């Protein structure tokens, strides 16, 4: 690994509440190029713009994958990286789906740990902030034929972030999307690839204009079963049971989703991973059995849902304090910020 020093370091923000999500970037980035059939040595270099050929495959045919993981500064000042090996593994799974050459997981892990050490001062001691780490790989070959690129860039950029949802309330409003699907049944839904997010934009824009924060996607075959929400997996509490759509060929296997399932089971909460129909959710709401809905994701962490709307039908969720979402959030954050010990091997502490 090569490290090129950045001699022009930025002044860091001090008002953490103004960080938002993914608006500020740190001083260094990780770069590697795939050329002549192999990945070149990883370089940590000053953060900079990229230069791409206008025919680059990623620009025309969206041959791209990405990941999102976070490092936290705990109450004890120690930096903790959460389940990063799972993100790196999933990056390669997405690569396989998108015909992108896989990266060396150990080399990428080493580079991520090294850049976090270099950028440690960007990880602030504020409970609602973290350093968001965004690896991305994209085809840069300059041929317009529809084929996998022969050249790629891997880059990892870092952004100090606060809360993902900027609404003043602590609850998100969700619209059940009935006019569009995110992905097809056997499409690319399980891969973390930009195209899945591009296809979600029109629905999101319309939903935002209507006053919602996110849309909830239904399955592309029947439009009956809930899949996921904008940038999150989704959970329901019905009669005290924590229920989430089971993984299939179109749902992202979220790492926060996995963590929530593990923690809930450990805490004695009944968990069901199964098909959840939109009719079941509205019926459960009507007879008072639906008590909580929340989304999960690295960016969104655990975000409570206050309202779900489908055409003219609306569910307003009770604003519980100490509900299942709160208990799980405090457990998850406790682990991420070092207040709670875990035995799953999720945390890697970084020595500055
Ligand atoms: C994440 O939670 O890390 C995501 O990738 C979701 C979104 C910001 C695209």
PDB file of C-alpha atoms in Angstrom, residues 1-10 25-33 40-51 111-112 114-116 118-119 122 138 153-158:
ATOM      1  CA  UNK A   1       0.000   0.000   0.000  1.00  0.00           C
ATOM      2  CA  UNK A   2       1.301   3.424  -0.966  1.00  0.00           C
ATOM      3  CA  UNK A   3       0.431   6.535   1.092  1.00  0.00           C
ATOM      4  CA  UNK A   4       0.743   9.980  -0.510  1.00  0.00           C
ATOM      5  CA  UNK A   5       0.683  12.810   2.014  1.00  0.00           C
ATOM      6  CA  UNK A   6      -1.920  15.569   1.778  1.00  0.00           C
ATOM      7  CA  UNK A   7      -0.232  18.900   2.517  1.00  0.00           C
ATOM      8  CA  UNK A   8      -3.477  20.925   2.323  1.00  0.00           C
ATOM      9  CA  UNK A   9      -5.630  19.687   5.163  1.00  0.00           C
ATOM     10  CA  UNK A  10      -9.089  21.245   5.540  1.00  0.00           C
ATOM     11  CA  UNK A  25     -15.518  14.706   2.815  1.00  0.00           C
ATOM     12  CA  UNK A  26     -12.220  14.093   4.586  1.00  0.00           C
ATOM     13  CA  UNK A  27      -8.693  14.802   3.345  1.00  0.00           C
ATOM     14  CA  UNK A  28      -7.738  11.380   1.993  1.00  0.00           C
ATOM     15  CA  UNK A  29      -9.234   8.669  -0.204  1.00  0.00           C
ATOM     16  CA  UNK A  30      -8.347   5.087  -1.152  1.00  0.00           C
ATOM     17  CA  UNK A  31      -7.751   4.357  -4.843  1.00  0.00           C
ATOM     18  CA  UNK A  32      -6.892   1.306  -6.873  1.00  0.00           C
ATOM     19  CA  UNK A  33      -7.144   0.653 -10.598  1.00  0.00           C
ATOM     20  CA  UNK A  40      -3.038  -2.561  -8.952  1.00  0.00           C
ATOM     21  CA  UNK A  41      -1.560  -1.772  -5.546  1.00  0.00           C
ATOM     22  CA  UNK A  42      -3.880   0.282  -3.311  1.00  0.00           C
ATOM     23  CA  UNK A  43      -2.935   3.934  -2.864  1.00  0.00           C
ATOM     24  CA  UNK A  44      -4.111   6.249  -0.078  1.00  0.00           C
ATOM     25  CA  UNK A  45      -3.951   9.704  -1.624  1.00  0.00           C
ATOM     26  CA  UNK A  46      -5.228  13.241  -1.087  1.00  0.00           C
ATOM     27  CA  UNK A  47      -8.978  13.477  -1.750  1.00  0.00           C
ATOM     28  CA  UNK A  48      -9.413  14.629  -5.342  1.00  0.00           C
ATOM     29  CA  UNK A  49     -11.661  14.592  -8.392  1.00  0.00           C
ATOM     30  CA  UNK A  50     -11.429  11.713 -10.829  1.00  0.00           C
ATOM     31  CA  UNK A  51     -10.849  11.948 -14.532  1.00  0.00           C
ATOM     32  CA  UNK A 111      -6.375   0.053   3.605  1.00  0.00           C
ATOM     33  CA  UNK A 112      -9.661   0.961   5.329  1.00  0.00           C
ATOM     34  CA  UNK A 114      -5.070   2.590   7.668  1.00  0.00           C
ATOM     35  CA  UNK A 115      -7.141   5.470   6.282  1.00  0.00           C
ATOM     36  CA  UNK A 116      -9.284   5.557   9.440  1.00  0.00           C
ATOM     37  CA  UNK A 118      -5.027   8.766   9.185  1.00  0.00           C
ATOM     38  CA  UNK A 119      -8.432  10.454   9.417  1.00  0.00           C
ATOM     39  CA  UNK A 122     -12.647  13.424  11.617  1.00  0.00           C
ATOM     40  CA  UNK A 138     -17.035   1.194 -11.316  1.00  0.00           C
ATOM     41  CA  UNK A 153     -11.568   2.087 -10.362  1.00  0.00           C
ATOM     42  CA  UNK A 154     -12.006   1.183  -6.718  1.00  0.00           C
ATOM     43  CA  UNK A 155     -12.239   4.228  -4.515  1.00  0.00           C
ATOM     44  CA  UNK A 156     -13.158   4.661  -0.880  1.00  0.00           C
ATOM     45  CA  UNK A 157     -14.206   8.081   0.336  1.00  0.00           C
ATOM     46  CA  UNK A 158     -14.983   9.101   3.911  1.00  0.00           C
TER      47      UNK A 158
END
